[in-house]
C-alpha cells in the first residue's frame, strides 16, 4: 500500500481534477463540491481515459470520453452502458490541508 500527497486542498477546487500515477496505476482525483473522490483512470469498457471525461459535480459522476459511459465517483460503478463493470476506487483523505491518496 502507498499513500502519496496529491496537492494542497486549495490547488484542487470543486470541478477540478488531478491525474497521477502511483505504483503503475493511473488515478484521477476529483473535487465534487467539496467531496473528494479517486478512481482508476481507465474505463472498464475499453480502457478509455476516464480522468479526462466530463465531470458532473452535482451528481458526482464522470463520463468516459471514448463511448460515453457514466460512472459514479463514490462507488466506481457504471450508471450507463456500454460499461457494465465497476472501476476501482481509492481512499482520499486530507491532513493539514494536503490531499492524500491511498493506493493498494
Ligand atoms: S471506453 Fe469508456 S465507455 Fe467505452
PDB file of N, CA and C and ligand atoms in Angstrom:
ATOM      1  N   UNK A   1       0.842  -1.200   0.000  1.00  0.00           N
ATOM      2  CA  UNK A   1       0.000   0.000   0.000  1.00  0.00           C
ATOM      3  C   UNK A   1       0.878   1.252   0.000  1.00  0.00           C
ATOM      4  N   UNK A   2       0.479   2.235  -0.781  1.00  0.00           N
ATOM      5  CA  UNK A   2       1.207   3.501  -0.824  1.00  0.00           C
ATOM      6  C   UNK A   2       0.263   4.648  -0.532  1.00  0.00           C
ATOM      7  N   UNK A   3       0.735   5.590   0.272  1.00  0.00           N
ATOM      8  CA  UNK A   3      -0.002   6.828   0.478  1.00  0.00           C
ATOM      9  C   UNK A   3       0.844   7.954  -0.097  1.00  0.00           C
ATOM     10  N   UNK A   4       0.253   8.718  -0.992  1.00  0.00           N
ATOM     11  CA  UNK A   4       1.001   9.788  -1.642  1.00  0.00           C
ATOM     12  C   UNK A   4       0.262  11.115  -1.484  1.00  0.00           C
ATOM     13  N   UNK A   5       1.042  12.199  -1.471  1.00  0.00           N
ATOM     14  CA  UNK A   5       0.464  13.537  -1.459  1.00  0.00           C
ATOM     15  C   UNK A   5       0.029  13.882  -2.882  1.00  0.00           C
ATOM     16  N   UNK A   6      -1.183  14.368  -3.022  1.00  0.00           N
ATOM     17  CA  UNK A   6      -1.691  14.749  -4.347  1.00  0.00           C
ATOM     18  C   UNK A   6      -1.385  16.218  -4.617  1.00  0.00           C
ATOM     19  N   UNK A   7      -1.870  17.076  -3.742  1.00  0.00           N
ATOM     20  CA  UNK A   7      -1.657  18.521  -3.831  1.00  0.00           C
ATOM     21  C   UNK A   7      -2.313  19.139  -2.608  1.00  0.00           C
ATOM     22  N   UNK A   8      -2.263  20.447  -2.504  1.00  0.00           N
ATOM     23  CA  UNK A   8      -2.971  21.073  -1.393  1.00  0.00           C
ATOM     24  C   UNK A   8      -4.452  21.152  -1.743  1.00  0.00           C
ATOM     25  N   UNK A   9      -5.267  21.296  -0.716  1.00  0.00           N
ATOM     26  CA  UNK A   9      -6.714  21.414  -0.927  1.00  0.00           C
ATOM     27  C   UNK A   9      -7.028  22.639  -1.793  1.00  0.00           C
ATOM     28  N   UNK A  10      -6.288  23.695  -1.594  1.00  0.00           N
ATOM     29  CA  UNK A  10      -6.521  24.933  -2.356  1.00  0.00           C
ATOM     30  C   UNK A  10      -6.214  24.750  -3.840  1.00  0.00           C
ATOM     31  N   UNK A  11      -5.353  23.796  -4.152  1.00  0.00           N
ATOM     32  CA  UNK A  11      -4.976  23.561  -5.555  1.00  0.00           C
ATOM     33  C   UNK A  11      -5.980  22.692  -6.304  1.00  0.00           C
ATOM     34  N   UNK A  12      -6.969  22.173  -5.587  1.00  0.00           N
ATOM     35  CA  UNK A  12      -7.967  21.323  -6.246  1.00  0.00           C
ATOM     36  C   UNK A  12      -9.373  21.799  -5.860  1.00  0.00           C
ATOM     37  N   UNK A  13      -9.803  22.910  -6.421  1.00  0.00           N
ATOM     38  CA  UNK A  13     -11.147  23.407  -6.100  1.00  0.00           C
ATOM     39  C   UNK A  13     -12.221  22.548  -6.754  1.00  0.00           C
ATOM     40  N   UNK A  14     -13.467  22.761  -6.362  1.00  0.00           N
ATOM     41  CA  UNK A  14     -14.576  21.996  -6.919  1.00  0.00           C
ATOM     42  C   UNK A  14     -14.604  22.097  -8.436  1.00  0.00           C
ATOM     43  N   UNK A  15     -14.845  20.968  -9.083  1.00  0.00           N
ATOM     44  CA  UNK A  15     -14.902  20.924 -10.540  1.00  0.00           C
ATOM     45  C   UNK A  15     -13.564  20.620 -11.187  1.00  0.00           C
ATOM     46  N   UNK A  16     -12.523  20.527 -10.353  1.00  0.00           N
ATOM     47  CA  UNK A  16     -11.189  20.261 -10.891  1.00  0.00           C
ATOM     48  C   UNK A  16     -10.786  18.812 -10.615  1.00  0.00           C
ATOM     49  N   UNK A  17      -9.733  18.390 -11.289  1.00  0.00           N
ATOM     50  CA  UNK A  17      -9.224  17.026 -11.125  1.00  0.00           C
ATOM     51  C   UNK A  17      -7.708  17.032 -11.186  1.00  0.00           C
ATOM     52  N   UNK A  18      -7.126  16.001 -10.631  1.00  0.00           N
ATOM     53  CA  UNK A  18      -5.684  15.785 -10.714  1.00  0.00           C
ATOM     54  C   UNK A  18      -5.462  14.366 -11.175  1.00  0.00           C
ATOM     55  N   UNK A  19      -4.564  14.185 -12.123  1.00  0.00           N
ATOM     56  CA  UNK A  19      -4.251  12.849 -12.594  1.00  0.00           C
ATOM     57  C   UNK A  19      -2.823  12.520 -12.191  1.00  0.00           C
ATOM     58  N   UNK A  20      -2.637  11.331 -11.661  1.00  0.00           N
ATOM     59  CA  UNK A  20      -1.299  10.934 -11.267  1.00  0.00           C
ATOM     60  C   UNK A  20      -1.167   9.421 -11.378  1.00  0.00           C
ATOM     61  N   UNK A  21       0.069   8.974 -11.331  1.00  0.00           N
ATOM     62  CA  UNK A  21       0.338   7.548 -11.423  1.00  0.00           C
ATOM     63  C   UNK A  21       1.008   7.111 -10.132  1.00  0.00           C
ATOM     64  N   UNK A  22       0.461   6.053  -9.522  1.00  0.00           N
ATOM     65  CA  UNK A  22       1.021   5.536  -8.278  1.00  0.00           C
ATOM     66  C   UNK A  22       1.248   4.045  -8.449  1.00  0.00           C
ATOM     67  N   UNK A  23       2.473   3.632  -8.300  1.00  0.00           N
ATOM     68  CA  UNK A  23       2.830   2.216  -8.450  1.00  0.00           C
ATOM     69  C   UNK A  23       2.270   1.629  -9.738  1.00  0.00           C
ATOM     70  N   UNK A  24       2.366   2.391 -10.806  1.00  0.00           N
ATOM     71  CA  UNK A  24       1.936   1.900 -12.114  1.00  0.00           C
ATOM     72  C   UNK A  24       0.445   1.986 -12.362  1.00  0.00           C
ATOM     73  N   UNK A  25      -0.312   2.502 -11.388  1.00  0.00           N
ATOM     74  CA  UNK A  25      -1.761   2.649 -11.572  1.00  0.00           C
ATOM     75  C   UNK A  25      -2.079   4.112 -11.832  1.00  0.00           C
ATOM     76  N   UNK A  26      -2.763   4.378 -12.930  1.00  0.00           N
ATOM     77  CA  UNK A  26      -3.183   5.745 -13.227  1.00  0.00           C
ATOM     78  C   UNK A  26      -4.466   6.045 -12.466  1.00  0.00           C
ATOM     79  N   UNK A  27      -4.456   7.158 -11.733  1.00  0.00           N
ATOM     80  CA  UNK A  27      -5.573   7.511 -10.858  1.00  0.00           C
ATOM     81  C   UNK A  27      -5.965   8.964 -11.131  1.00  0.00           C
ATOM     82  N   UNK A  28      -7.268   9.236 -11.051  1.00  0.00           N
ATOM     83  CA  UNK A  28      -7.758  10.613 -11.128  1.00  0.00           C
ATOM     84  C   UNK A  28      -8.460  10.947  -9.822  1.00  0.00           C
ATOM     85  N   UNK A  29      -8.120  12.123  -9.287  1.00  0.00           N
ATOM     86  CA  UNK A  29      -8.726  12.608  -8.045  1.00  0.00           C
ATOM     87  C   UNK A  29      -9.609  13.796  -8.415  1.00  0.00           C
ATOM     88  N   UNK A  30     -10.860  13.756  -7.958  1.00  0.00           N
ATOM     89  CA  UNK A  30     -11.843  14.786  -8.313  1.00  0.00           C
ATOM     90  C   UNK A  30     -12.347  15.499  -7.064  1.00  0.00           C
ATOM     91  N   UNK A  31     -12.650  16.775  -7.225  1.00  0.00           N
ATOM     92  CA  UNK A  31     -13.345  17.526  -6.186  1.00  0.00           C
ATOM     93  C   UNK A  31     -14.745  17.850  -6.693  1.00  0.00           C
ATOM     94  N   UNK A  32     -15.755  17.240  -6.055  1.00  0.00           N
ATOM     95  CA  UNK A  32     -17.158  17.493  -6.407  1.00  0.00           C
ATOM     96  C   UNK A  32     -17.786  18.295  -5.286  1.00  0.00           C
ATOM     97  N   UNK A  33     -17.775  19.582  -5.430  1.00  0.00           N
ATOM     98  CA  UNK A  33     -18.394  20.469  -4.445  1.00  0.00           C
ATOM     99  C   UNK A  33     -17.923  20.142  -3.033  1.00  0.00           C
ATOM    100  N   UNK A  34     -16.617  19.922  -2.908  1.00  0.00           N
ATOM    101  CA  UNK A  34     -16.025  19.712  -1.592  1.00  0.00           C
ATOM    102  C   UNK A  34     -15.836  18.259  -1.208  1.00  0.00           C
ATOM    103  N   UNK A  35     -16.446  17.366  -1.972  1.00  0.00           N
ATOM    104  CA  UNK A  35     -16.243  15.933  -1.708  1.00  0.00           C
ATOM    105  C   UNK A  35     -15.153  15.427  -2.643  1.00  0.00           C
ATOM    106  N   UNK A  36     -14.199  14.702  -2.081  1.00  0.00           N
ATOM    107  CA  UNK A  36     -13.056  14.231  -2.863  1.00  0.00           C
ATOM    108  C   UNK A  36     -13.200  12.749  -3.179  1.00  0.00           C
ATOM    109  N   UNK A  37     -12.911  12.402  -4.417  1.00  0.00           N
ATOM    110  CA  UNK A  37     -13.003  11.013  -4.864  1.00  0.00           C
ATOM    111  C   UNK A  37     -11.803  10.675  -5.738  1.00  0.00           C
ATOM    112  N   UNK A  38     -11.404   9.408  -5.693  1.00  0.00           N
ATOM    113  CA  UNK A  38     -10.332   8.950  -6.573  1.00  0.00           C
ATOM    114  C   UNK A  38     -10.767   7.648  -7.234  1.00  0.00           C
ATOM    115  N   UNK A  39     -10.592   7.589  -8.548  1.00  0.00           N
ATOM    116  CA  UNK A  39     -10.916   6.368  -9.287  1.00  0.00           C
ATOM    117  C   UNK A  39      -9.777   6.043 -10.240  1.00  0.00           C
ATOM    118  N   UNK A  40      -9.747   4.783 -10.630  1.00  0.00           N
ATOM    119  CA  UNK A  40      -8.765   4.362 -11.630  1.00  0.00           C
ATOM    120  C   UNK A  40      -9.049   5.107 -12.926  1.00  0.00           C
ATOM    121  N   UNK A  41      -7.990   5.609 -13.538  1.00  0.00           N
ATOM    122  CA  UNK A  41      -8.132   6.417 -14.748  1.00  0.00           C
ATOM    123  C   UNK A  41      -8.149   5.519 -15.991  1.00  0.00           C
ATOM    124  N   UNK A  42      -9.023   4.520 -15.957  1.00  0.00           N
ATOM    125  CA  UNK A  42      -9.085   3.570 -17.081  1.00  0.00           C
ATOM    126  C   UNK A  42     -10.484   2.985 -17.090  1.00  0.00           C
ATOM    127  N   UNK A  43     -11.201   3.266 -18.132  1.00  0.00           N
ATOM    128  CA  UNK A  43     -12.586   2.811 -18.211  1.00  0.00           C
ATOM    129  C   UNK A  43     -12.647   1.287 -18.290  1.00  0.00           C
ATOM    130  N   UNK A  44     -13.622   0.714 -17.600  1.00  0.00           N
ATOM    131  CA  UNK A  44     -13.760  -0.738 -17.578  1.00  0.00           C
ATOM    132  C   UNK A  44     -14.327  -1.284 -18.880  1.00  0.00           C
ATOM    133  N   UNK A  45     -14.827  -0.395 -19.749  1.00  0.00           N
ATOM    134  CA  UNK A  45     -15.377  -0.873 -21.016  1.00  0.00           C
ATOM    135  C   UNK A  45     -14.285  -1.157 -22.032  1.00  0.00           C
ATOM    136  N   UNK A  46     -13.447  -0.153 -22.299  1.00  0.00           N
ATOM    137  CA  UNK A  46     -12.431  -0.352 -23.332  1.00  0.00           C
ATOM    138  C   UNK A  46     -11.199   0.506 -23.054  1.00  0.00           C
ATOM    139  N   UNK A  47     -10.868   0.644 -21.772  1.00  0.00           N
ATOM    140  CA  UNK A  47      -9.649   1.347 -21.348  1.00  0.00           C
ATOM    141  C   UNK A  47      -9.632   2.842 -21.701  1.00  0.00           C
ATOM    142  N   UNK A  48     -10.788   3.459 -21.868  1.00  0.00           N
ATOM    143  CA  UNK A  48     -10.830   4.901 -22.152  1.00  0.00           C
ATOM    144  C   UNK A  48     -10.270   5.709 -20.989  1.00  0.00           C
ATOM    145  N   UNK A  49      -9.782   6.927 -21.290  1.00  0.00           N
ATOM    146  CA  UNK A  49      -9.176   7.785 -20.264  1.00  0.00           C
ATOM    147  C   UNK A  49     -10.242   8.488 -19.417  1.00  0.00           C
ATOM    148  N   UNK A  50     -10.776   7.763 -18.439  1.00  0.00           N
ATOM    149  CA  UNK A  50     -11.892   8.282 -17.639  1.00  0.00           C
ATOM    150  C   UNK A  50     -11.602   9.640 -17.007  1.00  0.00           C
ATOM    151  N   UNK A  51     -10.356   9.835 -16.599  1.00  0.00           N
ATOM    152  CA  UNK A  51      -9.997  11.075 -15.915  1.00  0.00           C
ATOM    153  C   UNK A  51     -10.121  12.307 -16.779  1.00  0.00           C
ATOM    154  N   UNK A  52     -10.248  12.117 -18.075  1.00  0.00           N
ATOM    155  CA  UNK A  52     -10.385  13.260 -18.990  1.00  0.00           C
ATOM    156  C   UNK A  52     -11.838  13.525 -19.351  1.00  0.00           C
ATOM    157  N   UNK A  53     -12.754  12.745 -18.779  1.00  0.00           N
ATOM    158  CA  UNK A  53     -14.160  12.875 -19.134  1.00  0.00           C
ATOM    159  C   UNK A  53     -14.839  14.054 -18.470  1.00  0.00           C
ATOM    160  N   UNK A  54     -16.070  14.325 -18.925  1.00  0.00           N
ATOM    161  CA  UNK A  54     -16.860  15.411 -18.347  1.00  0.00           C
ATOM    162  C   UNK A  54     -17.258  15.061 -16.922  1.00  0.00           C
ATOM    163  N   UNK A  55     -17.040  16.020 -16.042  1.00  0.00           N
ATOM    164  CA  UNK A  55     -17.350  15.837 -14.627  1.00  0.00           C
ATOM    165  C   UNK A  55     -18.648  16.560 -14.300  1.00  0.00           C
ATOM    166  N   UNK A  56     -19.567  15.851 -13.642  1.00  0.00           N
ATOM    167  CA  UNK A  56     -20.801  16.462 -13.144  1.00  0.00           C
ATOM    168  C   UNK A  56     -20.644  16.577 -11.628  1.00  0.00           C
ATOM    169  N   UNK A  57     -20.385  17.785 -11.141  1.00  0.00           N
ATOM    170  CA  UNK A  57     -20.084  17.942  -9.712  1.00  0.00           C
ATOM    171  C   UNK A  57     -21.325  17.765  -8.838  1.00  0.00           C
ATOM    172  N   UNK A  58     -22.504  18.029  -9.381  1.00  0.00           N
ATOM    173  CA  UNK A  58     -23.725  17.870  -8.580  1.00  0.00           C
ATOM    174  C   UNK A  58     -24.039  16.392  -8.384  1.00  0.00           C
ATOM    175  N   UNK A  59     -23.887  15.610  -9.450  1.00  0.00           N
ATOM    176  CA  UNK A  59     -24.191  14.177  -9.377  1.00  0.00           C
ATOM    177  C   UNK A  59     -22.983  13.352  -8.951  1.00  0.00           C
ATOM    178  N   UNK A  60     -21.795  13.971  -8.960  1.00  0.00           N
ATOM    179  CA  UNK A  60     -20.543  13.251  -8.668  1.00  0.00           C
ATOM    180  C   UNK A  60     -20.355  12.082  -9.629  1.00  0.00           C
ATOM    181  N   UNK A  61     -20.434  12.402 -10.925  1.00  0.00           N
ATOM    182  CA  UNK A  61     -20.211  11.398 -11.953  1.00  0.00           C
ATOM    183  C   UNK A  61     -19.200  11.917 -12.970  1.00  0.00           C
ATOM    184  N   UNK A  62     -18.578  10.980 -13.668  1.00  0.00           N
ATOM    185  CA  UNK A  62     -17.700  11.333 -14.783  1.00  0.00           C
ATOM    186  C   UNK A  62     -18.121  10.498 -15.984  1.00  0.00           C
ATOM    187  N   UNK A  63     -18.061  11.136 -17.162  1.00  0.00           N
ATOM    188  CA  UNK A  63     -18.497  10.463 -18.380  1.00  0.00           C
ATOM    189  C   UNK A  63     -17.280  10.108 -19.223  1.00  0.00           C
ATOM    190  N   UNK A  64     -17.149   8.845 -19.546  1.00  0.00           N
ATOM    191  CA  UNK A  64     -15.995   8.404 -20.334  1.00  0.00           C
ATOM    192  C   UNK A  64     -15.980   9.111 -21.689  1.00  0.00           C
ATOM    193  N   UNK A  65     -14.842   9.711 -22.045  1.00  0.00           N
ATOM    194  CA  UNK A  65     -14.784  10.431 -23.319  1.00  0.00           C
ATOM    195  C   UNK A  65     -14.774   9.527 -24.541  1.00  0.00           C
ATOM    196  N   UNK A  66     -14.572   8.228 -24.333  1.00  0.00           N
ATOM    197  CA  UNK A  66     -14.485   7.347 -25.512  1.00  0.00           C
ATOM    198  C   UNK A  66     -15.860   6.935 -26.026  1.00  0.00           C
ATOM    199  N   UNK A  67     -16.698   6.345 -25.176  1.00  0.00           N
ATOM    200  CA  UNK A  67     -18.021   5.898 -25.652  1.00  0.00           C
ATOM    201  C   UNK A  67     -19.169   6.399 -24.790  1.00  0.00           C
ATOM    202  N   UNK A  68     -18.866   7.215 -23.779  1.00  0.00           N
ATOM    203  CA  UNK A  68     -19.931   7.903 -23.054  1.00  0.00           C
ATOM    204  C   UNK A  68     -20.523   7.228 -21.838  1.00  0.00           C
ATOM    205  N   UNK A  69     -19.952   6.141 -21.354  1.00  0.00           N
ATOM    206  CA  UNK A  69     -20.479   5.537 -20.127  1.00  0.00           C
ATOM    207  C   UNK A  69     -20.244   6.492 -18.957  1.00  0.00           C
ATOM    208  N   UNK A  70     -21.262   6.617 -18.101  1.00  0.00           N
ATOM    209  CA  UNK A  70     -21.134   7.462 -16.912  1.00  0.00           C
ATOM    210  C   UNK A  70     -20.829   6.589 -15.713  1.00  0.00           C
ATOM    211  N   UNK A  71     -19.916   7.072 -14.857  1.00  0.00           N
ATOM    212  CA  UNK A  71     -19.530   6.336 -13.651  1.00  0.00           C
ATOM    213  C   UNK A  71     -19.791   7.171 -12.415  1.00  0.00           C
ATOM    214  N   UNK A  72     -20.276   6.492 -11.371  1.00  0.00           N
ATOM    215  CA  UNK A  72     -20.433   7.113 -10.067  1.00  0.00           C
ATOM    216  C   UNK A  72     -19.049   7.184  -9.409  1.00  0.00           C
ATOM    217  N   UNK A  73     -18.631   8.372  -9.016  1.00  0.00           N
ATOM    218  CA  UNK A  73     -17.278   8.520  -8.477  1.00  0.00           C
ATOM    219  C   UNK A  73     -17.130   7.896  -7.095  1.00  0.00           C
ATOM    220  N   UNK A  74     -18.203   7.845  -6.329  1.00  0.00           N
ATOM    221  CA  UNK A  74     -18.111   7.301  -4.973  1.00  0.00           C
ATOM    222  C   UNK A  74     -17.934   5.787  -4.985  1.00  0.00           C
ATOM    223  N   UNK A  75     -18.662   5.111  -5.865  1.00  0.00           N
ATOM    224  CA  UNK A  75     -18.641   3.645  -5.870  1.00  0.00           C
ATOM    225  C   UNK A  75     -17.807   3.060  -6.996  1.00  0.00           C
ATOM    226  N   UNK A  76     -17.556   3.857  -8.038  1.00  0.00           N
ATOM    227  CA  UNK A  76     -16.863   3.341  -9.216  1.00  0.00           C
ATOM    228  C   UNK A  76     -17.778   2.570 -10.152  1.00  0.00           C
ATOM    229  N   UNK A  77     -19.067   2.494  -9.807  1.00  0.00           N
ATOM    230  CA  UNK A  77     -19.995   1.701 -10.637  1.00  0.00           C
ATOM    231  C   UNK A  77     -20.447   2.483 -11.868  1.00  0.00           C
ATOM    232  N   UNK A  78     -20.594   1.797 -12.989  1.00  0.00           N
ATOM    233  CA  UNK A  78     -21.132   2.471 -14.170  1.00  0.00           C
ATOM    234  C   UNK A  78     -22.631   2.690 -13.998  1.00  0.00           C
ATOM    235  N   UNK A  79     -23.091   3.829 -14.457  1.00  0.00           N
ATOM    236  CA  UNK A  79     -24.516   4.153 -14.381  1.00  0.00           C
ATOM    237  C   UNK A  79     -25.187   3.985 -15.735  1.00  0.00           C
ATOM    238  N   UNK A  80     -24.376   3.972 -16.788  1.00  0.00           N
ATOM    239  CA  UNK A  80     -24.917   3.813 -18.141  1.00  0.00           C
ATOM    240  C   UNK A  80     -24.012   2.881 -18.943  1.00  0.00           C
ATOM    241  N   UNK A  81     -24.608   2.263 -19.937  1.00  0.00           N
ATOM    242  CA  UNK A  81     -23.836   1.450 -20.879  1.00  0.00           C
ATOM    243  C   UNK A  81     -23.002   2.367 -21.762  1.00  0.00           C
ATOM    244  N   UNK A  82     -21.967   1.884 -22.434  1.00  0.00           N
ATOM    245  CA  UNK A  82     -21.673   0.466 -22.648  1.00  0.00           C
ATOM    246  C   UNK A  82     -20.852  -0.184 -21.533  1.00  0.00           C
ATOM    247  N   UNK A  83     -20.442   0.537 -20.517  1.00  0.00           N
ATOM    248  CA  UNK A  83     -19.691  -0.109 -19.439  1.00  0.00           C
ATOM    249  C   UNK A  83     -20.654  -0.835 -18.501  1.00  0.00           C
ATOM    250  N   UNK A  84     -20.271  -1.956 -17.985  1.00  0.00           N
ATOM    251  CA  UNK A  84     -21.093  -2.668 -17.004  1.00  0.00           C
ATOM    252  C   UNK A  84     -20.283  -3.169 -15.822  1.00  0.00           C
ATOM    253  N   UNK A  85     -18.967  -3.047 -15.872  1.00  0.00           N
ATOM    254  CA  UNK A  85     -18.119  -3.431 -14.746  1.00  0.00           C
ATOM    255  C   UNK A  85     -17.665  -2.164 -14.027  1.00  0.00           C
ATOM    256  N   UNK A  86     -17.532  -2.211 -12.698  1.00  0.00           N
ATOM    257  CA  UNK A  86     -17.048  -1.024 -11.978  1.00  0.00           C
ATOM    258  C   UNK A  86     -15.560  -0.781 -12.213  1.00  0.00           C
ATOM    259  N   UNK A  87     -15.140   0.444 -11.939  1.00  0.00           N
ATOM    260  CA  UNK A  87     -13.707   0.757 -11.916  1.00  0.00           C
ATOM    261  C   UNK A  87     -13.293   0.835 -10.448  1.00  0.00           C
ATOM    262  N   UNK A  88     -12.002   0.726 -10.225  1.00  0.00           N
ATOM    263  CA  UNK A  88     -11.506   0.734  -8.851  1.00  0.00           C
ATOM    264  C   UNK A  88     -11.591   2.140  -8.257  1.00  0.00           C
ATOM    265  N   UNK A  89     -11.897   2.202  -6.967  1.00  0.00           N
ATOM    266  CA  UNK A  89     -11.885   3.480  -6.257  1.00  0.00           C
ATOM    267  C   UNK A  89     -10.808   3.409  -5.176  1.00  0.00           C
ATOM    268  N   UNK A  90     -10.351   4.579  -4.733  1.00  0.00           N
ATOM    269  CA  UNK A  90      -9.265   4.641  -3.752  1.00  0.00           C
ATOM    270  C   UNK A  90      -9.609   5.657  -2.664  1.00  0.00           C
ATOM    271  N   UNK A  91      -9.191   5.376  -1.419  1.00  0.00           N
ATOM    272  CA  UNK A  91      -9.458   6.321  -0.330  1.00  0.00           C
ATOM    273  C   UNK A  91      -8.680   7.628  -0.496  1.00  0.00           C
ATOM    274  N   UNK A  92      -9.359   8.719  -0.206  1.00  0.00           N
ATOM    275  CA  UNK A  92      -8.726  10.049  -0.235  1.00  0.00           C
ATOM    276  C   UNK A  92      -8.965  10.696   1.124  1.00  0.00           C
ATOM    277  N   UNK A  93      -7.922  11.256   1.700  1.00  0.00           N
ATOM    278  CA  UNK A  93      -8.042  11.950   2.980  1.00  0.00           C
ATOM    279  C   UNK A  93      -7.379  13.311   2.862  1.00  0.00           C
ATOM    280  N   UNK A  94      -7.633  14.150   3.848  1.00  0.00           N
ATOM    281  CA  UNK A  94      -6.975  15.459   3.906  1.00  0.00           C
ATOM    282  C   UNK A  94      -6.332  15.596   5.277  1.00  0.00           C
ATOM    283  N   UNK A  95      -5.040  15.902   5.258  1.00  0.00           N
ATOM    284  CA  UNK A  95      -4.307  16.115   6.504  1.00  0.00           C
ATOM    285  C   UNK A  95      -3.531  17.406   6.374  1.00  0.00           C
ATOM    286  N   UNK A  96      -3.758  18.323   7.296  1.00  0.00           N
ATOM    287  CA  UNK A  96      -3.063  19.614   7.259  1.00  0.00           C
ATOM    288  C   UNK A  96      -3.181  20.272   5.883  1.00  0.00           C
ATOM    289  N   UNK A  97      -4.366  20.248   5.307  1.00  0.00           N
ATOM    290  CA  UNK A  97      -4.679  20.872   4.011  1.00  0.00           C
ATOM    291  C   UNK A  97      -4.018  20.176   2.828  1.00  0.00           C
ATOM    292  N   UNK A  98      -3.424  19.010   3.051  1.00  0.00           N
ATOM    293  CA  UNK A  98      -2.819  18.237   1.960  1.00  0.00           C
ATOM    294  C   UNK A  98      -3.741  17.064   1.627  1.00  0.00           C
ATOM    295  N   UNK A  99      -4.063  16.916   0.333  1.00  0.00           N
ATOM    296  CA  UNK A  99      -4.878  15.796  -0.119  1.00  0.00           C
ATOM    297  C   UNK A  99      -3.971  14.576  -0.268  1.00  0.00           C
ATOM    298  N   UNK A 100      -4.401  13.477   0.371  1.00  0.00           N
ATOM    299  CA  UNK A 100      -3.585  12.264   0.336  1.00  0.00           C
ATOM    300  C   UNK A 100      -4.396  11.130  -0.292  1.00  0.00           C
ATOM    301  N   UNK A 101      -3.698  10.341  -1.080  1.00  0.00           N
ATOM    302  CA  UNK A 101      -4.320   9.251  -1.817  1.00  0.00           C
ATOM    303  C   UNK A 101      -3.681   7.945  -1.386  1.00  0.00           C
ATOM    304  N   UNK A 102      -4.534   6.950  -1.137  1.00  0.00           N
ATOM    305  CA  UNK A 102      -4.059   5.639  -0.716  1.00  0.00           C
ATOM    306  C   UNK A 102      -4.311   4.642  -1.841  1.00  0.00           C
ATOM    307  N   UNK A 103      -3.253   4.013  -2.296  1.00  0.00           N
ATOM    308  CA  UNK A 103      -3.382   3.025  -3.378  1.00  0.00           C
ATOM    309  C   UNK A 103      -2.786   1.712  -2.893  1.00  0.00           C
ATOM    310  N   UNK A 104      -3.567   0.633  -3.034  1.00  0.00           N
ATOM    311  CA  UNK A 104      -3.019  -0.663  -2.613  1.00  0.00           C
ATOM    312  C   UNK A 104      -3.220  -1.681  -3.721  1.00  0.00           C
TER     313      UNK A 104
HETATM  314  S1  LIG B   1     -14.006   3.039 -23.196  1.00  0.00           S
HETATM  315 FE1  LIG B   1     -15.277   4.050 -21.754  1.00  0.00          FE
HETATM  316  S2  LIG B   1     -17.280   3.782 -22.498  1.00  0.00           S
HETATM  317 FE2  LIG B   1     -16.018   2.710 -23.883  1.00  0.00          FE
END
